[in-house]
PDB file of C-alpha atoms and ligand atoms in Angstrom:
ATOM      1  CA  MET K   1     -67.896 -21.166 -57.792  1.00  0.00           C
ATOM      2  CA  SER K   2     -67.071 -18.182 -55.629  1.00  0.00           C
ATOM      3  CA  ASN K   3     -63.612 -16.782 -55.281  1.00  0.00           C
ATOM      4  CA  TRP K   4     -63.427 -17.387 -51.551  1.00  0.00           C
ATOM      5  CA  PHE K   5     -64.238 -21.111 -52.074  1.00  0.00           C
ATOM      6  CA  CYS K   6     -61.496 -21.394 -54.689  1.00  0.00           C
ATOM      7  CA  SER K   7     -59.024 -19.781 -52.323  1.00  0.00           C
ATOM      8  CA  LEU K   8     -59.986 -22.178 -49.514  1.00  0.00           C
ATOM      9  CA  VAL K   9     -59.505 -25.273 -51.707  1.00  0.00           C
ATOM     10  CA  PHE K  10     -56.130 -23.983 -52.898  1.00  0.00           C
ATOM     11  CA  PHE K  11     -55.101 -23.218 -49.319  1.00  0.00           C
ATOM     12  CA  CYS K  12     -56.037 -26.743 -48.116  1.00  0.00           C
ATOM     13  CA  PHE K  13     -54.084 -28.335 -50.978  1.00  0.00           C
ATOM     14  CA  ALA K  14     -51.088 -26.213 -50.140  1.00  0.00           C
ATOM     15  CA  ILE K  15     -51.217 -27.237 -46.443  1.00  0.00           C
ATOM     16  CA  ALA K  16     -51.523 -30.940 -47.389  1.00  0.00           C
ATOM     17  CA  ALA K  17     -48.584 -30.682 -49.804  1.00  0.00           C
ATOM     18  CA  LEU K  18     -46.418 -28.993 -47.197  1.00  0.00           C
ATOM     19  CA  ASP K  19     -47.321 -31.671 -44.634  1.00  0.00           C
ATOM     20  CA  ALA K  20     -46.377 -34.407 -47.092  1.00  0.00           C
ATOM     21  CA  LEU K  21     -43.019 -32.720 -47.752  1.00  0.00           C
ATOM     22  CA  LYS K  22     -42.350 -32.273 -44.055  1.00  0.00           C
ATOM     23  CA  SER K  23     -43.212 -35.903 -43.326  1.00  0.00           C
ATOM     24  CA  GLN K  24     -40.954 -37.081 -46.149  1.00  0.00           C
ATOM     25  CA  SER K  25     -38.158 -34.892 -44.830  1.00  0.00           C
ATOM     26  CA  GLU K  26     -38.585 -36.378 -41.332  1.00  0.00           C
ATOM     27  CA  ASN K  27     -38.538 -39.899 -42.778  1.00  0.00           C
ATOM     28  CA  ASN K  28     -35.374 -39.065 -44.699  1.00  0.00           C
ATOM     29  CA  TRP K  29     -33.887 -37.641 -41.560  1.00  0.00           C
ATOM     30  CA  ASP K  30     -34.667 -40.843 -39.594  1.00  0.00           C
ATOM     31  CA  LEU K  31     -33.006 -42.808 -42.372  1.00  0.00           C
ATOM     32  CA  VAL K  32     -29.940 -40.585 -42.277  1.00  0.00           C
ATOM     33  CA  ARG K  33     -29.728 -40.932 -38.505  1.00  0.00           C
ATOM     34  CA  ASP K  34     -30.031 -44.737 -38.661  1.00  0.00           C
ATOM     35  CA  ASN K  35     -27.240 -44.844 -41.214  1.00  0.00           C
ATOM     36  CA  VAL K  36     -25.027 -42.680 -39.019  1.00  0.00           C
ATOM     37  CA  HIS K  37     -25.550 -45.020 -36.054  1.00  0.00           C
ATOM     38  CA  ARG K  38     -24.787 -48.065 -38.188  1.00  0.00           C
ATOM     39  CA  ARG K  39     -21.567 -46.494 -39.501  1.00  0.00           C
ATOM     40  CA  ILE K  40     -20.445 -45.457 -36.010  1.00  0.00           C
ATOM     41  CA  LYS K  41     -21.134 -48.945 -34.652  1.00  0.00           C
ATOM     42  CA  ASP K  42     -19.180 -50.497 -37.543  1.00  0.00           C
ATOM     43  CA  LYS K  43     -16.196 -48.378 -36.607  1.00  0.00           C
ATOM     44  CA  ASP K  44     -15.735 -49.591 -33.028  1.00  0.00           C
ATOM     45  CA  PRO K  45     -16.665 -46.195 -31.574  1.00  0.00           C
ATOM     46  CA  VAL K  46     -15.251 -46.553 -28.107  1.00  0.00           C
ATOM     47  CA  SER K  47     -11.635 -47.486 -28.694  1.00  0.00           C
ATOM     48  CA  HIS K  48     -10.617 -44.249 -30.330  1.00  0.00           C
ATOM     49  CA  SER K  49     -11.035 -40.523 -30.079  1.00  0.00           C
ATOM     50  CA  GLU K  50     -12.162 -39.033 -33.323  1.00  0.00           C
ATOM     51  CA  THR K  51     -11.503 -35.475 -34.421  1.00  0.00           C
ATOM     52  CA  VAL K  52     -13.832 -33.836 -36.925  1.00  0.00           C
ATOM     53  CA  GLY K  53     -14.261 -36.053 -39.965  1.00  0.00           C
ATOM     54  CA  SER K  54     -16.564 -36.278 -42.962  1.00  0.00           C
ATOM     55  CA  TYR K  55     -18.715 -39.333 -43.405  1.00  0.00           C
ATOM     56  CA  GLY K  56     -21.110 -39.762 -46.288  1.00  0.00           C
ATOM     57  CA  SER K  57     -23.585 -37.157 -47.374  1.00  0.00           C
ATOM     58  CA  ALA K  58     -27.273 -36.289 -47.283  1.00  0.00           C
ATOM     59  CA  PRO K  59     -29.390 -35.120 -50.245  1.00  0.00           C
ATOM     60  CA  ASN K  60     -29.695 -31.696 -48.679  1.00  0.00           C
ATOM     61  CA  CYS K  61     -29.084 -29.957 -45.362  1.00  0.00           C
ATOM     62  CA  SER K  62     -32.602 -28.636 -44.818  1.00  0.00           C
ATOM     63  CA  GLY K  63     -34.240 -29.691 -41.581  1.00  0.00           C
ATOM     64  CA  ILE K  64     -31.160 -31.568 -40.348  1.00  0.00           C
ATOM     65  CA  GLY K  65     -29.852 -29.992 -37.200  1.00  0.00           C
ATOM     66  CA  PRO K  66     -26.812 -31.038 -35.192  1.00  0.00           C
ATOM     67  CA  TYR K  67     -27.526 -33.821 -32.731  1.00  0.00           C
ATOM     68  CA  ILE K  68     -25.741 -35.960 -30.148  1.00  0.00           C
ATOM     69  CA  THR K  69     -25.828 -39.751 -30.264  1.00  0.00           C
ATOM     70  CA  GLY K  70     -26.388 -41.963 -27.230  1.00  0.00           C
ATOM     71  CA  TRP K  71     -23.417 -42.987 -25.097  1.00  0.00           C
ATOM     72  CA  TYR K  72     -21.103 -45.679 -26.347  1.00  0.00           C
ATOM     73  CA  LYS K  73     -19.803 -47.533 -23.342  1.00  0.00           C
ATOM     74  CA  ASP K  74     -16.185 -48.548 -23.589  1.00  0.00           C
ATOM     75  CA  PRO K  75     -15.221 -51.786 -21.841  1.00  0.00           C
ATOM     76  CA  CYS K  76     -14.045 -51.798 -18.230  1.00  0.00           C
ATOM     77  CA  PRO K  77     -10.224 -51.994 -18.168  1.00  0.00           C
ATOM     78  CA  CYS K  78     -10.365 -54.278 -15.101  1.00  0.00           C
ATOM     79  CA  HIS K  79     -10.431 -58.071 -15.372  1.00  0.00           C
ATOM     80  CA  CYS K  80     -11.340 -57.957 -11.670  1.00  0.00           C
ATOM     81  CA  GLY K  81     -11.897 -55.137  -9.228  1.00  0.00           C
ATOM     82  CA  SER K  82     -13.150 -51.635  -9.881  1.00  0.00           C
ATOM     83  CA  GLY K  83     -11.798 -48.865 -12.023  1.00  0.00           C
ATOM     84  CA  LYS K  84     -12.699 -45.919 -14.200  1.00  0.00           C
ATOM     85  CA  THR K  85     -13.467 -45.876 -17.862  1.00  0.00           C
ATOM     86  CA  THR K  86     -14.452 -43.232 -20.405  1.00  0.00           C
ATOM     87  CA  SER K  87     -17.724 -43.291 -22.312  1.00  0.00           C
ATOM     88  CA  ARG K  88     -18.085 -41.273 -25.482  1.00  0.00           C
ATOM     89  CA  ARG K  89     -20.859 -39.959 -27.663  1.00  0.00           C
ATOM     90  CA  TYR K  90     -20.796 -38.272 -31.020  1.00  0.00           C
ATOM     91  CA  CYS K  91     -21.848 -34.859 -32.215  1.00  0.00           C
ATOM     92  CA  VAL K  92     -23.207 -35.285 -35.761  1.00  0.00           C
ATOM     93  CA  TRP K  93     -23.979 -32.382 -38.046  1.00  0.00           C
ATOM     94  CA  TYR K  94     -24.238 -31.478 -41.715  1.00  0.00           C
ATOM     95  CA  GLU K  95     -22.535 -28.819 -43.771  1.00  0.00           C
ATOM     96  CA  GLU K  96     -23.337 -27.602 -47.289  1.00  0.00           C
ATOM     97  CA  ASP K  97     -20.584 -28.547 -49.694  1.00  0.00           C
ATOM     98  CA  ASP K  98     -20.302 -26.935 -53.130  1.00  0.00           C
ATOM     99  CA  LYS K  99     -18.228 -29.819 -54.452  1.00  0.00           C
ATOM    100  CA  ILE K 100     -21.125 -32.212 -54.000  1.00  0.00           C
ATOM    101  CA  ASP K 101     -23.954 -31.596 -56.448  1.00  0.00           C
ATOM    102  CA  GLY K 102     -26.798 -30.135 -54.401  1.00  0.00           C
ATOM    103  CA  GLY K 103     -25.467 -31.992 -51.398  1.00  0.00           C
ATOM    104  CA  CYS K 104     -24.556 -31.803 -47.844  1.00  0.00           C
ATOM    105  CA  VAL K 105     -21.660 -33.441 -45.998  1.00  0.00           C
ATOM    106  CA  GLU K 106     -22.093 -35.340 -42.757  1.00  0.00           C
ATOM    107  CA  LYS K 107     -19.547 -34.414 -40.069  1.00  0.00           C
ATOM    108  CA  ARG K 108     -19.018 -35.991 -36.729  1.00  0.00           C
ATOM    109  CA  THR K 109     -16.658 -36.032 -33.781  1.00  0.00           C
ATOM    110  CA  ASN K 110     -16.386 -37.597 -30.347  1.00  0.00           C
ATOM    111  CA  ASP K 111     -13.434 -35.425 -29.394  1.00  0.00           C
ATOM    112  CA  GLU K 112     -14.245 -32.994 -26.607  1.00  0.00           C
ATOM    113  CA  LYS K 113     -11.654 -30.511 -27.865  1.00  0.00           C
ATOM    114  CA  ALA K 114     -12.754 -30.468 -31.496  1.00  0.00           C
ATOM    115  CA  LYS K 115     -14.884 -27.590 -32.748  1.00  0.00           C
ATOM    116  CA  HIS K 116     -18.479 -28.742 -33.126  1.00  0.00           C
ATOM    117  CA  PRO K 117     -21.961 -27.204 -32.959  1.00  0.00           C
ATOM    118  CA  CYS K 118     -23.427 -29.455 -30.240  1.00  0.00           C
ATOM    119  CA  THR K 119     -23.883 -28.448 -26.627  1.00  0.00           C
ATOM    120  CA  GLY K 120     -23.125 -30.947 -23.883  1.00  0.00           C
ATOM    121  CA  ALA K 121     -20.118 -33.091 -22.999  1.00  0.00           C
ATOM    122  CA  LEU K 122     -18.955 -35.746 -25.461  1.00  0.00           C
ATOM    123  CA  THR K 123     -17.031 -37.777 -22.884  1.00  0.00           C
ATOM    124  CA  ALA K 124     -17.914 -38.988 -19.396  1.00  0.00           C
ATOM    125  CA  GLN K 125     -15.978 -40.891 -16.767  1.00  0.00           C
ATOM    126  CA  ARG K 126     -17.815 -43.804 -15.289  1.00  0.00           C
ATOM    127  CA  ASP K 127     -17.086 -46.356 -12.585  1.00  0.00           C
ATOM    128  CA  CYS K 128     -16.888 -49.990 -13.551  1.00  0.00           C
ATOM    129  CA  PHE K 129     -16.593 -53.152 -11.504  1.00  0.00           C
ATOM    130  CA  HIS K 130     -15.863 -56.727 -12.587  1.00  0.00           C
ATOM    131  CA  GLY K 131     -16.153 -58.529  -9.275  1.00  0.00           C
ATOM    132  CA  PRO K 132     -13.442 -58.593  -6.621  1.00  0.00           C
ATOM    133  CA  CYS K 133      -9.924 -59.858  -7.151  1.00  0.00           C
ATOM    134  CA  LEU K 134      -9.187 -62.726  -4.793  1.00  0.00           C
ATOM    135  CA  ILE K 135      -6.004 -63.239  -2.798  1.00  0.00           C
ATOM    136  CA  ASN K 136      -5.950 -66.999  -2.339  1.00  0.00           C
ATOM    137  CA  THR K 137      -2.908 -67.564  -0.146  1.00  0.00           C
ATOM    138  CA  VAL K 138       0.223 -66.004   1.278  1.00  0.00           C
ATOM    139  CA  ILE K 139       3.181 -68.309   1.929  1.00  0.00           C
ATOM    140  CA  GLN K 140       6.514 -67.177   3.364  1.00  0.00           C
ATOM    141  CA  GLN K 141       9.807 -68.608   4.511  1.00  0.00           C
ATOM    142  CA  THR K 142      11.878 -67.134   7.326  1.00  0.00           C
ATOM    143  CA  ALA K 143      15.582 -66.929   6.514  1.00  0.00           C
ATOM    144  CA  ASP K 144      17.996 -69.535   7.820  1.00  0.00           C
ATOM    145  CA  ILE K 145      20.265 -67.105   9.656  1.00  0.00           C
ATOM    146  CA  GLN K 146      20.711 -66.131  13.290  1.00  0.00           C
ATOM    147  CA  ASP K 147      17.969 -63.815  14.682  1.00  0.00           C
ATOM    148  CA  ALA K 148      15.885 -64.075  11.467  1.00  0.00           C
ATOM    149  CA  ASN K 149      12.986 -65.331  13.587  1.00  0.00           C
ATOM    150  CA  THR K 150      10.598 -62.904  15.310  1.00  0.00           C
ATOM    151  CA  ASN K 151       7.500 -62.662  17.482  1.00  0.00           C
ATOM    152  CA  SER K 152       6.530 -59.159  16.352  1.00  0.00           C
ATOM    153  CA  ASP K 153       3.424 -58.422  14.246  1.00  0.00           C
ATOM    154  CA  PHE K 154       3.677 -57.526  10.557  1.00  0.00           C
ATOM    155  CA  TYR K 155       1.193 -55.749   8.293  1.00  0.00           C
ATOM    156  CA  TYR K 156       1.059 -56.626   4.578  1.00  0.00           C
ATOM    157  CA  THR K 157      -0.120 -54.549   1.638  1.00  0.00           C
ATOM    158  CA  ALA K 158      -0.160 -55.732  -1.972  1.00  0.00           C
ATOM    159  CA  ILE K 159       0.297 -53.137  -4.717  1.00  0.00           C
ATOM    160  CA  THR K 160      -0.689 -53.482  -8.366  1.00  0.00           C
ATOM    161  CA  LYS K 161       1.213 -52.178 -11.388  1.00  0.00           C
ATOM    162  CA  GLY K 162      -1.385 -49.412 -11.600  1.00  0.00           C
ATOM    163  CA  GLY K 163      -0.648 -48.370  -7.996  1.00  0.00           C
ATOM    164  CA  ASP K 164      -3.857 -49.738  -6.440  1.00  0.00           C
ATOM    165  CA  VAL K 165      -3.314 -50.936  -2.885  1.00  0.00           C
ATOM    166  CA  CYS K 166      -4.872 -53.968  -1.242  1.00  0.00           C
ATOM    167  CA  ASP K 167      -4.724 -54.092   2.553  1.00  0.00           C
ATOM    168  CA  VAL K 168      -3.959 -57.693   3.437  1.00  0.00           C
ATOM    169  CA  GLY K 169      -3.558 -56.823   7.116  1.00  0.00           C
ATOM    170  CA  VAL K 170      -1.621 -58.511   9.910  1.00  0.00           C
ATOM    171  CA  LEU K 171      -0.861 -62.140   9.110  1.00  0.00           C
ATOM    172  CA  ASP K 172      -0.787 -64.280  12.212  1.00  0.00           C
ATOM    173  CA  LEU K 173      -1.832 -67.896  12.594  1.00  0.00           C
ATOM    174  CA  PRO K 174      -3.586 -68.700  15.882  1.00  0.00           C
ATOM    175  CA  ASN K 175      -1.999 -71.307  18.139  1.00  0.00           C
ATOM    176  CA  TYR K 176       1.134 -71.296  16.018  1.00  0.00           C
ATOM    177  CA  ASP K 177       4.525 -69.628  16.341  1.00  0.00           C
ATOM    178  CA  ASP K 178       4.844 -67.658  13.063  1.00  0.00           C
ATOM    179  CA  ARG K 179       8.163 -66.558  11.517  1.00  0.00           C
ATOM    180  CA  GLU K 180      10.606 -68.987  13.072  1.00  0.00           C
ATOM    181  CA  ARG K 181      13.992 -69.697  11.483  1.00  0.00           C
ATOM    182  CA  ARG K 182      13.741 -71.800   8.262  1.00  0.00           C
ATOM    183  CA  ASN K 183      10.004 -72.321   8.789  1.00  0.00           C
ATOM    184  CA  ILE K 184       7.469 -72.000   6.002  1.00  0.00           C
ATOM    185  CA  ASP K 185       4.188 -70.351   7.109  1.00  0.00           C
ATOM    186  CA  VAL K 186       1.032 -70.780   5.040  1.00  0.00           C
ATOM    187  CA  TYR K 187      -1.865 -68.295   5.324  1.00  0.00           C
ATOM    188  CA  PRO K 188      -4.988 -69.490   3.485  1.00  0.00           C
ATOM    189  CA  LEU K 189      -6.923 -66.238   2.973  1.00  0.00           C
ATOM    190  CA  SER K 190      -9.570 -66.271   0.180  1.00  0.00           C
ATOM    191  CA  MET K 191      -9.554 -62.498   0.662  1.00  0.00           C
ATOM    192  CA  PRO K 192     -11.524 -60.282  -1.747  1.00  0.00           C
ATOM    193  CA  CYS K 193      -9.502 -57.296  -2.791  1.00  0.00           C
ATOM    194  CA  ASP K 194     -10.843 -54.251  -4.640  1.00  0.00           C
ATOM    195  CA  VAL K 195      -7.972 -53.348  -6.935  1.00  0.00           C
ATOM    196  CA  CYS K 196      -8.076 -53.108 -10.733  1.00  0.00           C
ATOM    197  CA  MET K 197      -6.197 -56.037 -12.255  1.00  0.00           C
ATOM    198  CA  LYS K 198      -6.182 -55.812 -16.025  1.00  0.00           C
ATOM    199  CA  SER K 199      -5.815 -59.445 -17.061  1.00  0.00           C
ATOM    200  CA  PRO K 200      -6.381 -62.931 -15.651  1.00  0.00           C
ATOM    201  CA  THR K 201      -2.589 -63.374 -15.446  1.00  0.00           C
ATOM    202  CA  GLU K 202      -1.737 -60.110 -13.701  1.00  0.00           C
ATOM    203  CA  VAL K 203      -0.004 -60.479 -10.337  1.00  0.00           C
ATOM    204  CA  PHE K 204       0.892 -57.866  -7.749  1.00  0.00           C
ATOM    205  CA  ASP K 205       3.813 -55.616  -8.601  1.00  0.00           C
ATOM    206  CA  LYS K 206       5.160 -55.574  -5.055  1.00  0.00           C
ATOM    207  CA  ILE K 207       4.357 -56.448  -1.473  1.00  0.00           C
ATOM    208  CA  ASN K 208       5.047 -54.080   1.416  1.00  0.00           C
ATOM    209  CA  VAL K 209       5.663 -55.537   4.865  1.00  0.00           C
ATOM    210  CA  THR K 210       5.600 -53.227   7.895  1.00  0.00           C
ATOM    211  CA  ILE K 211       6.498 -54.064  11.467  1.00  0.00           C
ATOM    212  CA  VAL K 212       3.612 -52.829  13.636  1.00  0.00           C
ATOM    213  CA  ASP K 213       4.172 -54.263  17.065  1.00  0.00           C
ATOM    214  CA  GLY K 214       7.424 -54.777  18.874  1.00  0.00           C
ATOM    215  CA  SER K 215      10.972 -54.253  17.731  1.00  0.00           C
ATOM    216  CA  ASP K 216      11.915 -57.856  17.049  1.00  0.00           C
ATOM    217  CA  GLY K 217      13.171 -57.715  13.453  1.00  0.00           C
ATOM    218  CA  TRP K 218      12.405 -60.377  10.848  1.00  0.00           C
ATOM    219  CA  MET K 219      14.231 -61.565   7.755  1.00  0.00           C
ATOM    220  CA  ALA K 220      12.377 -63.552   5.098  1.00  0.00           C
ATOM    221  CA  THR K 221      13.832 -65.674   2.306  1.00  0.00           C
ATOM    222  CA  TRP K 222      10.767 -65.195   0.121  1.00  0.00           C
ATOM    223  CA  ILE K 223       7.076 -64.386   0.205  1.00  0.00           C
ATOM    224  CA  VAL K 224       4.617 -65.965  -2.227  1.00  0.00           C
ATOM    225  CA  VAL K 225       1.308 -64.226  -2.875  1.00  0.00           C
ATOM    226  CA  GLU K 226      -1.300 -66.071  -4.907  1.00  0.00           C
ATOM    227  CA  VAL K 227      -3.964 -63.886  -6.501  1.00  0.00           C
ATOM    228  CA  ASN K 228      -6.708 -65.138  -8.830  1.00  0.00           C
ATOM    229  CA  ASN K 229      -4.977 -68.567  -8.662  1.00  0.00           C
ATOM    230  CA  ILE K 230      -1.633 -67.230  -9.955  1.00  0.00           C
ATOM    231  CA  LYS K 231       1.376 -67.513  -7.644  1.00  0.00           C
ATOM    232  CA  GLN K 232       4.203 -64.974  -7.609  1.00  0.00           C
ATOM    233  CA  THR K 233       7.329 -64.977  -5.431  1.00  0.00           C
ATOM    234  CA  TYR K 234       8.718 -61.754  -3.943  1.00  0.00           C
ATOM    235  CA  TYR K 235      12.160 -61.114  -2.430  1.00  0.00           C
ATOM    236  CA  ASN K 236      13.933 -58.636  -0.196  1.00  0.00           C
ATOM    237  CA  ASN K 237      17.205 -59.449   1.593  1.00  0.00           C
ATOM    238  CA  ARG K 238      16.867 -56.699   4.194  1.00  0.00           C
ATOM    239  CA  TRP K 239      15.513 -56.877   7.730  1.00  0.00           C
ATOM    240  CA  VAL K 240      12.009 -55.652   8.525  1.00  0.00           C
ATOM    241  CA  ASP K 241      12.841 -53.935  11.804  1.00  0.00           C
ATOM    242  CA  SER K 242      11.535 -50.971  13.798  1.00  0.00           C
ATOM    243  CA  TYR K 243      14.493 -48.716  13.055  1.00  0.00           C
ATOM    244  CA  ASP K 244      15.620 -47.209   9.781  1.00  0.00           C
ATOM    245  CA  GLY K 245      19.102 -48.277   8.880  1.00  0.00           C
ATOM    246  CA  LYS K 246      21.417 -49.385   6.126  1.00  0.00           C
ATOM    247  CA  ASN K 247      20.146 -52.957   5.970  1.00  0.00           C
ATOM    248  CA  TYR K 248      16.793 -52.640   7.687  1.00  0.00           C
ATOM    249  CA  GLY K 249      13.671 -50.490   7.935  1.00  0.00           C
ATOM    250  CA  PRO K 250      10.172 -50.529   9.480  1.00  0.00           C
ATOM    251  CA  GLN K 251       8.664 -50.998   6.015  1.00  0.00           C
ATOM    252  CA  GLU K 252      10.351 -53.123   3.378  1.00  0.00           C
ATOM    253  CA  THR K 253       9.223 -53.675  -0.198  1.00  0.00           C
ATOM    254  CA  PHE K 254       9.314 -57.203  -1.562  1.00  0.00           C
ATOM    255  CA  ASP K 255       9.719 -57.306  -5.307  1.00  0.00           C
ATOM    256  CA  HIS K 256       9.647 -59.941  -8.030  1.00  0.00           C
ATOM    257  CA  TYR K 257      12.408 -60.249 -10.579  1.00  0.00           C
ATOM    258  CA  TYR K 258      10.342 -60.751 -13.686  1.00  0.00           C
ATOM    259  CA  LYS K 259       8.473 -57.644 -14.813  1.00  0.00           C
TER     260      LYS K 259
HETATM  261 CA1  LIG S   1       7.670 -66.301  16.040  1.00  0.00          CA
HETATM  262 CA1  LIG S   2       0.840 -66.945  15.847  1.00  0.00          CA
END
């Protein structure tokens, strides 16, 4: 057998052996990556921000580069309405560690501010929507005192604890004299409202009432606003009137006692 043939056979064997090693390394790497994903999933990845930590180890660091996982979507904070939420993903990498025999430590973080070798953002804001909140009804009673009644127009806004504002608009029943002394007015609305309410029992924090037409002041005993089938009563013992004064103003805030 000639020398050149010998060399060729040896060369082919060497290539095949290297390929086998490379393939095994890639398989190992897939295994490592699967394990990382399983461990991250087990740890409820979206409800916390994780600084650099060590998790498990790999047989060796060769061929394992830093990588970024897919996005883990955190839940929408809104029971109804639309809001913002943060999605996170992890940078995962490996570092040689002398304390582990021939080994390599897995590190990961989903904290934007932590030092890590990956490029690309680890957090992202995203919009989320859980269907509109629904204002079912507004009910109000005009106070039983002289001049409490009015024929002016009034604009209502409902404000959540988080500061989101729902424009309810002018409440006026057709063919009916609204806001007369002692009278209870009922406004069936079924009005969708795009504010973020965080639980099925959340009600509005306060209701603003503004006089928009005329100067005929109004005093209410109470206003009830029902949202998502939960009723809440709001109070303000001042006049809603066109002028600013000690006991009156063009916009008055109705509040509930229990917060
Ligand atoms: Ca009236
Ligand atoms: Ca009317």
